[in-house]
mmCIF file with all atom_site columns, C-alpha atoms in Angstrom:
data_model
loop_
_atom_site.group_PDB
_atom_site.id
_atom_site.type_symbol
_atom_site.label_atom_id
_atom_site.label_alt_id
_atom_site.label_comp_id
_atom_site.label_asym_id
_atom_site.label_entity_id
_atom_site.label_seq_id
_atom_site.pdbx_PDB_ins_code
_atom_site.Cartn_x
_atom_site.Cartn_y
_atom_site.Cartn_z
_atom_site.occupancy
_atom_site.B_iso_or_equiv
_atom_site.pdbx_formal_charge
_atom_site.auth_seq_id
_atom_site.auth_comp_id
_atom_site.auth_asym_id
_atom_site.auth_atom_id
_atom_site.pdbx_PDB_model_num
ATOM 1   C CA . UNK S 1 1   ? -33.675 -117.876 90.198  1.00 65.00 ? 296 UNK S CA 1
ATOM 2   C CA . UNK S 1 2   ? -30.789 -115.860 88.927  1.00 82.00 ? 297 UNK S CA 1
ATOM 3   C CA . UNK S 1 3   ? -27.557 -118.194 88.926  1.00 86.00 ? 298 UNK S CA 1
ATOM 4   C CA . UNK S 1 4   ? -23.780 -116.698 89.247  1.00 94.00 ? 299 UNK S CA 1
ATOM 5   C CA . UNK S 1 5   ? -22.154 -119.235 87.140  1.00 95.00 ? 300 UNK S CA 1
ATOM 6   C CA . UNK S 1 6   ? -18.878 -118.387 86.763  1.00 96.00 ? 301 UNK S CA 1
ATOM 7   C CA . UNK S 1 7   ? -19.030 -118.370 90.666  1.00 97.00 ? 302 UNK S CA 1
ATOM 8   C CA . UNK S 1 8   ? -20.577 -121.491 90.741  1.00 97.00 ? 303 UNK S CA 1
ATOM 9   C CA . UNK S 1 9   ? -17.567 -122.901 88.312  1.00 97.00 ? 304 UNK S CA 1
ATOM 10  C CA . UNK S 1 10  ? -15.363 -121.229 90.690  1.00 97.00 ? 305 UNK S CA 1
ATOM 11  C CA . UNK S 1 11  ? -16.099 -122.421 93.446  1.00 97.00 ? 306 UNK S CA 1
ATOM 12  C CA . UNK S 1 12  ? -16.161 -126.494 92.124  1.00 97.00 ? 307 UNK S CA 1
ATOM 13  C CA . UNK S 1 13  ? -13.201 -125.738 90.740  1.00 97.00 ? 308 UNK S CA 1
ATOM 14  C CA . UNK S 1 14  ? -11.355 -124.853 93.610  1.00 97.00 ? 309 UNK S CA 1
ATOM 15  C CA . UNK S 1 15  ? -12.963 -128.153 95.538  1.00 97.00 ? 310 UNK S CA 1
ATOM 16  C CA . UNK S 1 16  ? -11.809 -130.439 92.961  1.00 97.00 ? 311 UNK S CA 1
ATOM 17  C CA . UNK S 1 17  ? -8.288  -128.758 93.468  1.00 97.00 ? 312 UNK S CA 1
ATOM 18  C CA . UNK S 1 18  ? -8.053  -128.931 96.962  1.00 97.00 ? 313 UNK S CA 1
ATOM 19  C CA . UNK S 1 19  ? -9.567  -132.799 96.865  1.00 97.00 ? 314 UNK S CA 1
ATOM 20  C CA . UNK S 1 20  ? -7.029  -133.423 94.518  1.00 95.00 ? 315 UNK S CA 1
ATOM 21  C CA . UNK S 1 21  ? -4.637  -131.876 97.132  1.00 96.00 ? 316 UNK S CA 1
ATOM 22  C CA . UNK S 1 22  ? -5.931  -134.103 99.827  1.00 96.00 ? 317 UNK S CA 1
ATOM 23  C CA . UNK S 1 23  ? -6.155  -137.291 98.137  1.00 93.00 ? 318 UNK S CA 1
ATOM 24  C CA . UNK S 1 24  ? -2.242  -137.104 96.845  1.00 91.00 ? 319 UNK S CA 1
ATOM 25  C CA . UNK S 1 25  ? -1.446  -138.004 100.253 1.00 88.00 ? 320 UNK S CA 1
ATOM 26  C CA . UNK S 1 26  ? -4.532  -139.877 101.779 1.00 82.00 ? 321 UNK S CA 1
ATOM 27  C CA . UNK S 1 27  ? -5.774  -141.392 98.233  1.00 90.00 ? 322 UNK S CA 1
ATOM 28  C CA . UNK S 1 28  ? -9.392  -141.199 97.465  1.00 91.00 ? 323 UNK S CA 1
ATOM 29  C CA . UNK S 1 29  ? -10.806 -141.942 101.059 1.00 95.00 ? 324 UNK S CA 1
ATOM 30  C CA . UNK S 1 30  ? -10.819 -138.828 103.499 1.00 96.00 ? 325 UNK S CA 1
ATOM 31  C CA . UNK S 1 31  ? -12.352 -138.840 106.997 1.00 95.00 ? 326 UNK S CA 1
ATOM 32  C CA . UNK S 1 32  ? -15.292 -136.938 107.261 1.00 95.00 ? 327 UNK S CA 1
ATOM 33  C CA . UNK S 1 33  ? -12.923 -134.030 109.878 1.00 95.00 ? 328 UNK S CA 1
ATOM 34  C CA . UNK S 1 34  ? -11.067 -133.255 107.056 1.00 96.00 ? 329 UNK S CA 1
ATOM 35  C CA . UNK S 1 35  ? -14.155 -133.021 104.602 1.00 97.00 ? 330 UNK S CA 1
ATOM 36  C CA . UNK S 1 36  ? -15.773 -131.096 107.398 1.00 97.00 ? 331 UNK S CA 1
ATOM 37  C CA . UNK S 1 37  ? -12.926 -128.912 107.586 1.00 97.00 ? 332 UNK S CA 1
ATOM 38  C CA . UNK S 1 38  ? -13.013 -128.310 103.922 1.00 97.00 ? 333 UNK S CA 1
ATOM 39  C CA . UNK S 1 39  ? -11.439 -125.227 101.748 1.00 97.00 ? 334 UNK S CA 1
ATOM 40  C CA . UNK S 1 40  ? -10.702 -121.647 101.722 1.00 97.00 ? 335 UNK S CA 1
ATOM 41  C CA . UNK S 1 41  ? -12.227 -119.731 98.795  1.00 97.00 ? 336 UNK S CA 1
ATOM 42  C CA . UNK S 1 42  ? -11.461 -115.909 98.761  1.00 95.00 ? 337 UNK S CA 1
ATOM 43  C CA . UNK S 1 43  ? -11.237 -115.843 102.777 1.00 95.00 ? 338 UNK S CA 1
ATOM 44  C CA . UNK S 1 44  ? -14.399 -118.126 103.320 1.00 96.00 ? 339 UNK S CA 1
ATOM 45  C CA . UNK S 1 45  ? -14.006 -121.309 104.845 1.00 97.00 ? 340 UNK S CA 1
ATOM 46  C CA . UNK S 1 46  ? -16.030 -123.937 102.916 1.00 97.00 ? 341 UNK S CA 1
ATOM 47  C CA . UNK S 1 47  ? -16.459 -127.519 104.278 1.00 97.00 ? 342 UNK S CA 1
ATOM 48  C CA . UNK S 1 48  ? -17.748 -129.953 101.638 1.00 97.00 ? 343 UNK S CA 1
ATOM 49  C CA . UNK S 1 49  ? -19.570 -132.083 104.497 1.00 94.00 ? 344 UNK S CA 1
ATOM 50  C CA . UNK S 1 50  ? -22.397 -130.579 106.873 1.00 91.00 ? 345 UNK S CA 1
ATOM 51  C CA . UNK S 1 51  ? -25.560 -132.966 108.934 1.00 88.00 ? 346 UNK S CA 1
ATOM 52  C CA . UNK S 1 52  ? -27.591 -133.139 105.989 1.00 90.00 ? 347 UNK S CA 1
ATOM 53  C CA . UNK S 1 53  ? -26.759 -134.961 102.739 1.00 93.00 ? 348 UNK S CA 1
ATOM 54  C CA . UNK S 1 54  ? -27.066 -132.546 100.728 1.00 96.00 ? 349 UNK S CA 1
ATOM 55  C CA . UNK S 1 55  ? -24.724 -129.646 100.953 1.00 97.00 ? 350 UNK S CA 1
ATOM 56  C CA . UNK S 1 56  ? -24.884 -126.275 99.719  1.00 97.00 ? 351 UNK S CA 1
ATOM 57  C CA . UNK S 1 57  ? -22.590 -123.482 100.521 1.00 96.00 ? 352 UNK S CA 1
ATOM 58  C CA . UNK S 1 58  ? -24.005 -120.312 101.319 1.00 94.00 ? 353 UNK S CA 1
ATOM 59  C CA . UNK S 1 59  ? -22.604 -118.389 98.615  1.00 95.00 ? 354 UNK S CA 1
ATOM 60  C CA . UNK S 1 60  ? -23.502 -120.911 95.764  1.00 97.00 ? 355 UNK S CA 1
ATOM 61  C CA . UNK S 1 61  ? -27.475 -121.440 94.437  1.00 96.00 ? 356 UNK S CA 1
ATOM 62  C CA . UNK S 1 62  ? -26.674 -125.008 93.358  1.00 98.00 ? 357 UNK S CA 1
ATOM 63  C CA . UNK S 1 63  ? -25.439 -128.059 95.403  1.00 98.00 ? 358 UNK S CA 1
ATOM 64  C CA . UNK S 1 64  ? -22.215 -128.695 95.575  1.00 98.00 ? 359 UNK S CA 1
ATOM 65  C CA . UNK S 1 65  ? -21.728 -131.814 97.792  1.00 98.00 ? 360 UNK S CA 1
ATOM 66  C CA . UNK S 1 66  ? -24.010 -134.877 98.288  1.00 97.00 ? 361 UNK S CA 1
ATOM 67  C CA . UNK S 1 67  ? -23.556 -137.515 100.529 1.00 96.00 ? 362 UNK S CA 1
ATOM 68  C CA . UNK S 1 68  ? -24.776 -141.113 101.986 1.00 95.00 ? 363 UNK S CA 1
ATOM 69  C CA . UNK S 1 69  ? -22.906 -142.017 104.963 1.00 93.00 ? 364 UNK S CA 1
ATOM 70  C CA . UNK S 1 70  ? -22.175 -146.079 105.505 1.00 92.00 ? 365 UNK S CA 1
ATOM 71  C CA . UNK S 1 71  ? -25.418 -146.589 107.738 1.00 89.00 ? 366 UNK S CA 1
ATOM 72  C CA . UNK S 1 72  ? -27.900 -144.071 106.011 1.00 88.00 ? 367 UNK S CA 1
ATOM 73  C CA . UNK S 1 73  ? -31.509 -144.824 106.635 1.00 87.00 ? 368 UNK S CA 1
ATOM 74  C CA . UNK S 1 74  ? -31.583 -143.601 102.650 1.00 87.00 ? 369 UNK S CA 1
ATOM 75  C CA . UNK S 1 75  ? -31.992 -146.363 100.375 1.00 88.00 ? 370 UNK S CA 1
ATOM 76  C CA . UNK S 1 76  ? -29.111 -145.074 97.852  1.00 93.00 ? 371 UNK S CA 1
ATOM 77  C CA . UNK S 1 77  ? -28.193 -147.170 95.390  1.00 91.00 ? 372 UNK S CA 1
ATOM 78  C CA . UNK S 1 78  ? -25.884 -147.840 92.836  1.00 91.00 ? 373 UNK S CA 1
ATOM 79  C CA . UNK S 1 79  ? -28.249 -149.217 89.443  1.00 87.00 ? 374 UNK S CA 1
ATOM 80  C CA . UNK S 1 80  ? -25.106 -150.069 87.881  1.00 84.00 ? 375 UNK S CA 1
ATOM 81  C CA . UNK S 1 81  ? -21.512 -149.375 87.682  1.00 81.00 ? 376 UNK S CA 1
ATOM 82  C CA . UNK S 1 82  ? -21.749 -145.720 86.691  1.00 83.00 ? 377 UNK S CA 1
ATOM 83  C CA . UNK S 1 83  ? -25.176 -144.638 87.833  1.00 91.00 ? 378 UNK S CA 1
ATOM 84  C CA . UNK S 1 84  ? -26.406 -143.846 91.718  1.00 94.00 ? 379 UNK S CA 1
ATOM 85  C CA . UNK S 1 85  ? -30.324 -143.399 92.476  1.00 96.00 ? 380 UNK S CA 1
ATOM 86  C CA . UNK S 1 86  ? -29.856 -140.425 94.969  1.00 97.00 ? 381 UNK S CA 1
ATOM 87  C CA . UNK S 1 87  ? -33.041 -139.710 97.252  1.00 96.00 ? 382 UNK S CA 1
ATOM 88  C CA . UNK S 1 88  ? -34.235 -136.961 98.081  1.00 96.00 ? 383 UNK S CA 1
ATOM 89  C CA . UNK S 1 89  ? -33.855 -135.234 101.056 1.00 92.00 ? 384 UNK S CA 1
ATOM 90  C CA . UNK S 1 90  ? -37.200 -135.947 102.698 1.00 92.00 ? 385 UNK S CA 1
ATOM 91  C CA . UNK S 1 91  ? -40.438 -136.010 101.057 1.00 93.00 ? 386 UNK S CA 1
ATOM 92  C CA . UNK S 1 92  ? -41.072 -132.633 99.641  1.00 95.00 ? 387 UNK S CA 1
ATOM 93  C CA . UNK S 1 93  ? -39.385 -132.166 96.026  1.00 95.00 ? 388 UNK S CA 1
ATOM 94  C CA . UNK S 1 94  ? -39.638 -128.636 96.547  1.00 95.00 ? 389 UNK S CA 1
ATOM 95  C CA . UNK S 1 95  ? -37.799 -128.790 99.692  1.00 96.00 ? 390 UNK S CA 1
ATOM 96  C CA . UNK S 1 96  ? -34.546 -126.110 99.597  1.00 96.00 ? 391 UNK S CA 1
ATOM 97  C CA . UNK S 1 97  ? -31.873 -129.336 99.842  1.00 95.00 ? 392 UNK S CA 1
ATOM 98  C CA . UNK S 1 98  ? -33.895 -131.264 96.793  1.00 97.00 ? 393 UNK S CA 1
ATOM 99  C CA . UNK S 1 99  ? -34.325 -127.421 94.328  1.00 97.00 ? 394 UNK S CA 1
ATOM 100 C CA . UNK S 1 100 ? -30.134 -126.976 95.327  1.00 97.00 ? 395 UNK S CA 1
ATOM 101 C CA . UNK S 1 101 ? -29.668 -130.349 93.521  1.00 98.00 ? 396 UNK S CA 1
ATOM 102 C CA . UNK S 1 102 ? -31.969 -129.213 91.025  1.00 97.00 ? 397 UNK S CA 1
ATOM 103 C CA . UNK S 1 103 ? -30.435 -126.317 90.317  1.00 97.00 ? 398 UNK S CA 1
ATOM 104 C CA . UNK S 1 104 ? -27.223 -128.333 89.232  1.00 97.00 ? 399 UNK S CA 1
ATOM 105 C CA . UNK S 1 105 ? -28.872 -130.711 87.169  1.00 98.00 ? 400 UNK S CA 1
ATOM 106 C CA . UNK S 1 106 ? -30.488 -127.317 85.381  1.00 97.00 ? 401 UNK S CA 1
ATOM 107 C CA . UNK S 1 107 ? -27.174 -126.178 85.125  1.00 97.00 ? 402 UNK S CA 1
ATOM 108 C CA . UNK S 1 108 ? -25.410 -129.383 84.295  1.00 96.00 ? 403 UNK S CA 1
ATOM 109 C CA . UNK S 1 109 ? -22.616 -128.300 87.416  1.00 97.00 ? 404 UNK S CA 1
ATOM 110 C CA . UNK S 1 110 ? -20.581 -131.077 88.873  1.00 97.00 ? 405 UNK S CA 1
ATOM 111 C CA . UNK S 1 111 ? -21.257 -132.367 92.119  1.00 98.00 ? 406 UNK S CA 1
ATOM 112 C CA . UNK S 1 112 ? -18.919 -134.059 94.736  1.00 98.00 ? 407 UNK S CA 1
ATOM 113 C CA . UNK S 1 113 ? -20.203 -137.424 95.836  1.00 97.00 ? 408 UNK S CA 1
ATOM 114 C CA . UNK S 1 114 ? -19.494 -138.509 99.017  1.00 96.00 ? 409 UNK S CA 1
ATOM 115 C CA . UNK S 1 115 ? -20.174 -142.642 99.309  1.00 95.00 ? 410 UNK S CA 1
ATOM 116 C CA . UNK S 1 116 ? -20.075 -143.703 103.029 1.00 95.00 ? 411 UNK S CA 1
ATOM 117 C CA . UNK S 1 117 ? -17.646 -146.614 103.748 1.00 94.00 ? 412 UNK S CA 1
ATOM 118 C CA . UNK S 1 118 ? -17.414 -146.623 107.496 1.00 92.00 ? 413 UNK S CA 1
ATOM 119 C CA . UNK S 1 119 ? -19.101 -145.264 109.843 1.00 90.00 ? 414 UNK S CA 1
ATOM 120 C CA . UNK S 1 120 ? -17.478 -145.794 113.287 1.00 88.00 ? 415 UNK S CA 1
ATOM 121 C CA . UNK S 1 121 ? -14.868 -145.185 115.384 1.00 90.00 ? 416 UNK S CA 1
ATOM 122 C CA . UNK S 1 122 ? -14.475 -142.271 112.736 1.00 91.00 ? 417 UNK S CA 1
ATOM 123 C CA . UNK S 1 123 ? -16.455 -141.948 109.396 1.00 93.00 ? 418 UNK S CA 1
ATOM 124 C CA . UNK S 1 124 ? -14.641 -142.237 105.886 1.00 95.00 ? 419 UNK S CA 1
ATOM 125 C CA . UNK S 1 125 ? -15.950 -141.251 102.896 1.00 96.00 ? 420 UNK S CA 1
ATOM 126 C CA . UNK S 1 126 ? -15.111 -142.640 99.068  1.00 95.00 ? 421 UNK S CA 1
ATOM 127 C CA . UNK S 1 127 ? -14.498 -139.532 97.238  1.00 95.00 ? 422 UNK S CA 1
ATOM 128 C CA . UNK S 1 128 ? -16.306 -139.527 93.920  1.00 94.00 ? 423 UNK S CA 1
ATOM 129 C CA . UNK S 1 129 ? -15.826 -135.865 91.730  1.00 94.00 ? 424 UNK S CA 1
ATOM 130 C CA . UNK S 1 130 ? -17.180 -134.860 89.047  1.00 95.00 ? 425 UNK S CA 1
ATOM 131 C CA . UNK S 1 131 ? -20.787 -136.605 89.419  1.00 96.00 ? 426 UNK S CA 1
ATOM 132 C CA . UNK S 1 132 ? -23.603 -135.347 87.439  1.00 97.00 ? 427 UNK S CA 1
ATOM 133 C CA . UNK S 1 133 ? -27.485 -135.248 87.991  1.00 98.00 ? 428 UNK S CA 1
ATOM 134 C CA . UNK S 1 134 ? -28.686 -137.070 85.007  1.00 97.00 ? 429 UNK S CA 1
ATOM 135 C CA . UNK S 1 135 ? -32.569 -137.280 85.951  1.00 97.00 ? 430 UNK S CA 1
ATOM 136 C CA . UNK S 1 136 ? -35.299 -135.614 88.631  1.00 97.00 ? 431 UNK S CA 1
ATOM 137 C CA . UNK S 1 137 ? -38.043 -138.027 89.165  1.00 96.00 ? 432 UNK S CA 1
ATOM 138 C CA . UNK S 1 138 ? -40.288 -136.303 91.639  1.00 96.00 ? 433 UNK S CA 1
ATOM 139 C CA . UNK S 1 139 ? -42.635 -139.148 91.566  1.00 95.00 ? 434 UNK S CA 1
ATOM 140 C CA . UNK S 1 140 ? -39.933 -141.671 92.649  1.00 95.00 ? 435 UNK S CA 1
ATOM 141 C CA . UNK S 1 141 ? -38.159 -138.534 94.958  1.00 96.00 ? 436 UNK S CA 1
ATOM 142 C CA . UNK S 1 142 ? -34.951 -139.065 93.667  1.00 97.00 ? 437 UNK S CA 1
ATOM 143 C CA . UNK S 1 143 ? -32.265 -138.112 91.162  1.00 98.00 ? 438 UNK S CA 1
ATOM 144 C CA . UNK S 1 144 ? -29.569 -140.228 89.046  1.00 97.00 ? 439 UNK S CA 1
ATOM 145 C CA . UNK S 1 145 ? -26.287 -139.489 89.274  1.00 97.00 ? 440 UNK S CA 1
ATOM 146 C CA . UNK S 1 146 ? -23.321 -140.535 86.472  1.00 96.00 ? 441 UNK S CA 1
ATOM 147 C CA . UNK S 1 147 ? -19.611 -140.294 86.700  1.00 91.00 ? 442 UNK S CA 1
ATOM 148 C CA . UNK S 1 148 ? -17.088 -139.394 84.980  1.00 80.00 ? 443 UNK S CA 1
ATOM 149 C CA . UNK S 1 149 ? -15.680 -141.528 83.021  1.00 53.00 ? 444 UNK S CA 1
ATOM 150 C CA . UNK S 1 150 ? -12.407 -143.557 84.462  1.00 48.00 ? 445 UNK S CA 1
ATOM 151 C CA . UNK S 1 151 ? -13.522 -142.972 88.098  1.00 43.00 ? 446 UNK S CA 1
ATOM 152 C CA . UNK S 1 152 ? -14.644 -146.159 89.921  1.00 42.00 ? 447 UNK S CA 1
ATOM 153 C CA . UNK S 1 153 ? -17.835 -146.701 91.665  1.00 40.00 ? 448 UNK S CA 1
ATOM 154 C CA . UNK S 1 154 ? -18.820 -149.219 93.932  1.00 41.00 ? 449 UNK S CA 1
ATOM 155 C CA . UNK S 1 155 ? -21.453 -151.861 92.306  1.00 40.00 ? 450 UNK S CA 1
ATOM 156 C CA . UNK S 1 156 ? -24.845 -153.353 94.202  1.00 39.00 ? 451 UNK S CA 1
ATOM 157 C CA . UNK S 1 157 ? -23.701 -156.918 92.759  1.00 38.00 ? 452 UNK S CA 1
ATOM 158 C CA . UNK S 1 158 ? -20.175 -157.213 93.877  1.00 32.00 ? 453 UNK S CA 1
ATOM 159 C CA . UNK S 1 159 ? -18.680 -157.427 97.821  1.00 31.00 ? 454 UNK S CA 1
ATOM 160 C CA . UNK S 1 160 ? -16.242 -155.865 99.681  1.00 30.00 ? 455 UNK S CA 1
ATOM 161 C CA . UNK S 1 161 ? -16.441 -155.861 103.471 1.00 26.00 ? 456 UNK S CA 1
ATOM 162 C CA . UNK S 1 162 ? -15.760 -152.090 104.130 1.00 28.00 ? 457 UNK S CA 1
ATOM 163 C CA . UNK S 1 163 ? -18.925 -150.938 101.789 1.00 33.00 ? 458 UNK S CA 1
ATOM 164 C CA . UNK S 1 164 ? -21.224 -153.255 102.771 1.00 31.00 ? 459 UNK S CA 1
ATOM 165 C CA . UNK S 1 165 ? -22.422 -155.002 99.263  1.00 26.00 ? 460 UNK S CA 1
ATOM 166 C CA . UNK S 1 166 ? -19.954 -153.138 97.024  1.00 30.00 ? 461 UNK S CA 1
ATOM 167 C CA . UNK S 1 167 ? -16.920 -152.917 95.583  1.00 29.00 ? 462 UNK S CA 1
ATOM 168 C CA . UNK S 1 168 ? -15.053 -150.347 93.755  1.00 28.00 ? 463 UNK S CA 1
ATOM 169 C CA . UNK S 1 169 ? -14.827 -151.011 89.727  1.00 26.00 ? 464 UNK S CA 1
ATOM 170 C CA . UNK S 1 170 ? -13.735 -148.956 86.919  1.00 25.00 ? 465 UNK S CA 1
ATOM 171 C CA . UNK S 1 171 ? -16.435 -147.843 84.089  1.00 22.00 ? 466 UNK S CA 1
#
C-alpha cells in the first residue's frame, strides 16, 4: 500500500498542535465533544474521536487516534508505566481498523492515545500524544504501545478513583 508520508506527518503534526492548543486551557483531559469536534486541516474538518477505537481519517492510510473509553468491554491494559497492551479491534487481524494501526507501527508514525477516565454524565478522555506501536502480536490480537518519554501514564498497580485502578505517574 502506497503511503503519503509527508501527509501523514502533516496531518499528526497539526493534531499535536491543536491538542496542545486545547490543553493550554483545559490541561490534558478534554471531553470527548471537543475531541469529536476535532481540527481543521486544509478546509477538512478532522475529529480525533469517532464510535470505534480506532480512528483513521479518511485522507490518511495509517491510524491516527486510538482509544479505550472508561467502561470498554476491551481488556486494555497498562503492563507497566510506559507500555499499554492495545486490542485489537475485533477478532480479525486483517480487519481495516487493526492494518490502519499497522500501518503506523510499519511506519513508526505517532499515534494519539485516548485513555478513558469517565464515562458519564459526559465522557473525558486523558490525552496521551506521541504513543508508538512497539509490537503486532496477531496471535494475542493486540499491539503495545510506548510513550514518550516525560508524559505520564496511568499504572495497573496504583489507584485513583476517576481511572478505575490507575493513577497517572511520570516515566
Amino acid at each position: 500500500m502506497l503511503v503519503n508520508l509527508a501527509l501523514e506527518h502533516a496531518v499528526r503534526a497539526a493534531a499535536f498542535l491543536w491538542l496542545d492548543e486545547q490543553s493550554a486551557p483545559h490541561g490534558d483531559e478534554l471531553p470527548y465533544d471537543l475531541l469529536r469536534a476535532g481540527f481543521e486541516f486544509e478546509g477538512r474538518r478532522i475529529p480525533l474521536v469517532v464510535q470505534q477505537g480506532i480512528y483513521k481519517p479518511k485522507v490518511l492510510t495509517a491510524a491516527l487516534t486510538l482509544r479505550t473509553a472508561a467502561d470498554s468491554p476491551y481488556d486494555d491494559r497498562f503492563e507497566d508505566e510506559d507500555t499499554l497492551v492495545y486490542r485489537y479491534q475485533g477478532s480479525d487481524p486483517g480487519a481495516w481498523d487493526n492494518r490502519a494501526v499497522r500501518e503506523a507501527f510499519h511506519h513508526q508514525l505517532p499515534l494519539i492515545y485516548l485513555h478513558g477516565i469517565k464515562s458519564k454524565p459526559k465522557p473525558l478522555y486523558l490525552v496521551i500524544r506521541p504513543v508508538y506501536v512497539t509490537a503486532d502480536d496477531p496471535a494475542e490480537l493486540s499491539f503495545r504501545l510506548r510513550a514518550e518519554a516525560d508524559l505520564a501514564l496511568p499504572t495497573a498497580d496504583s489507584t485513583n478513583p476517576l481511572a478505575g485502578a490507575s493513577q497517572l505517574t511520570h516515566f
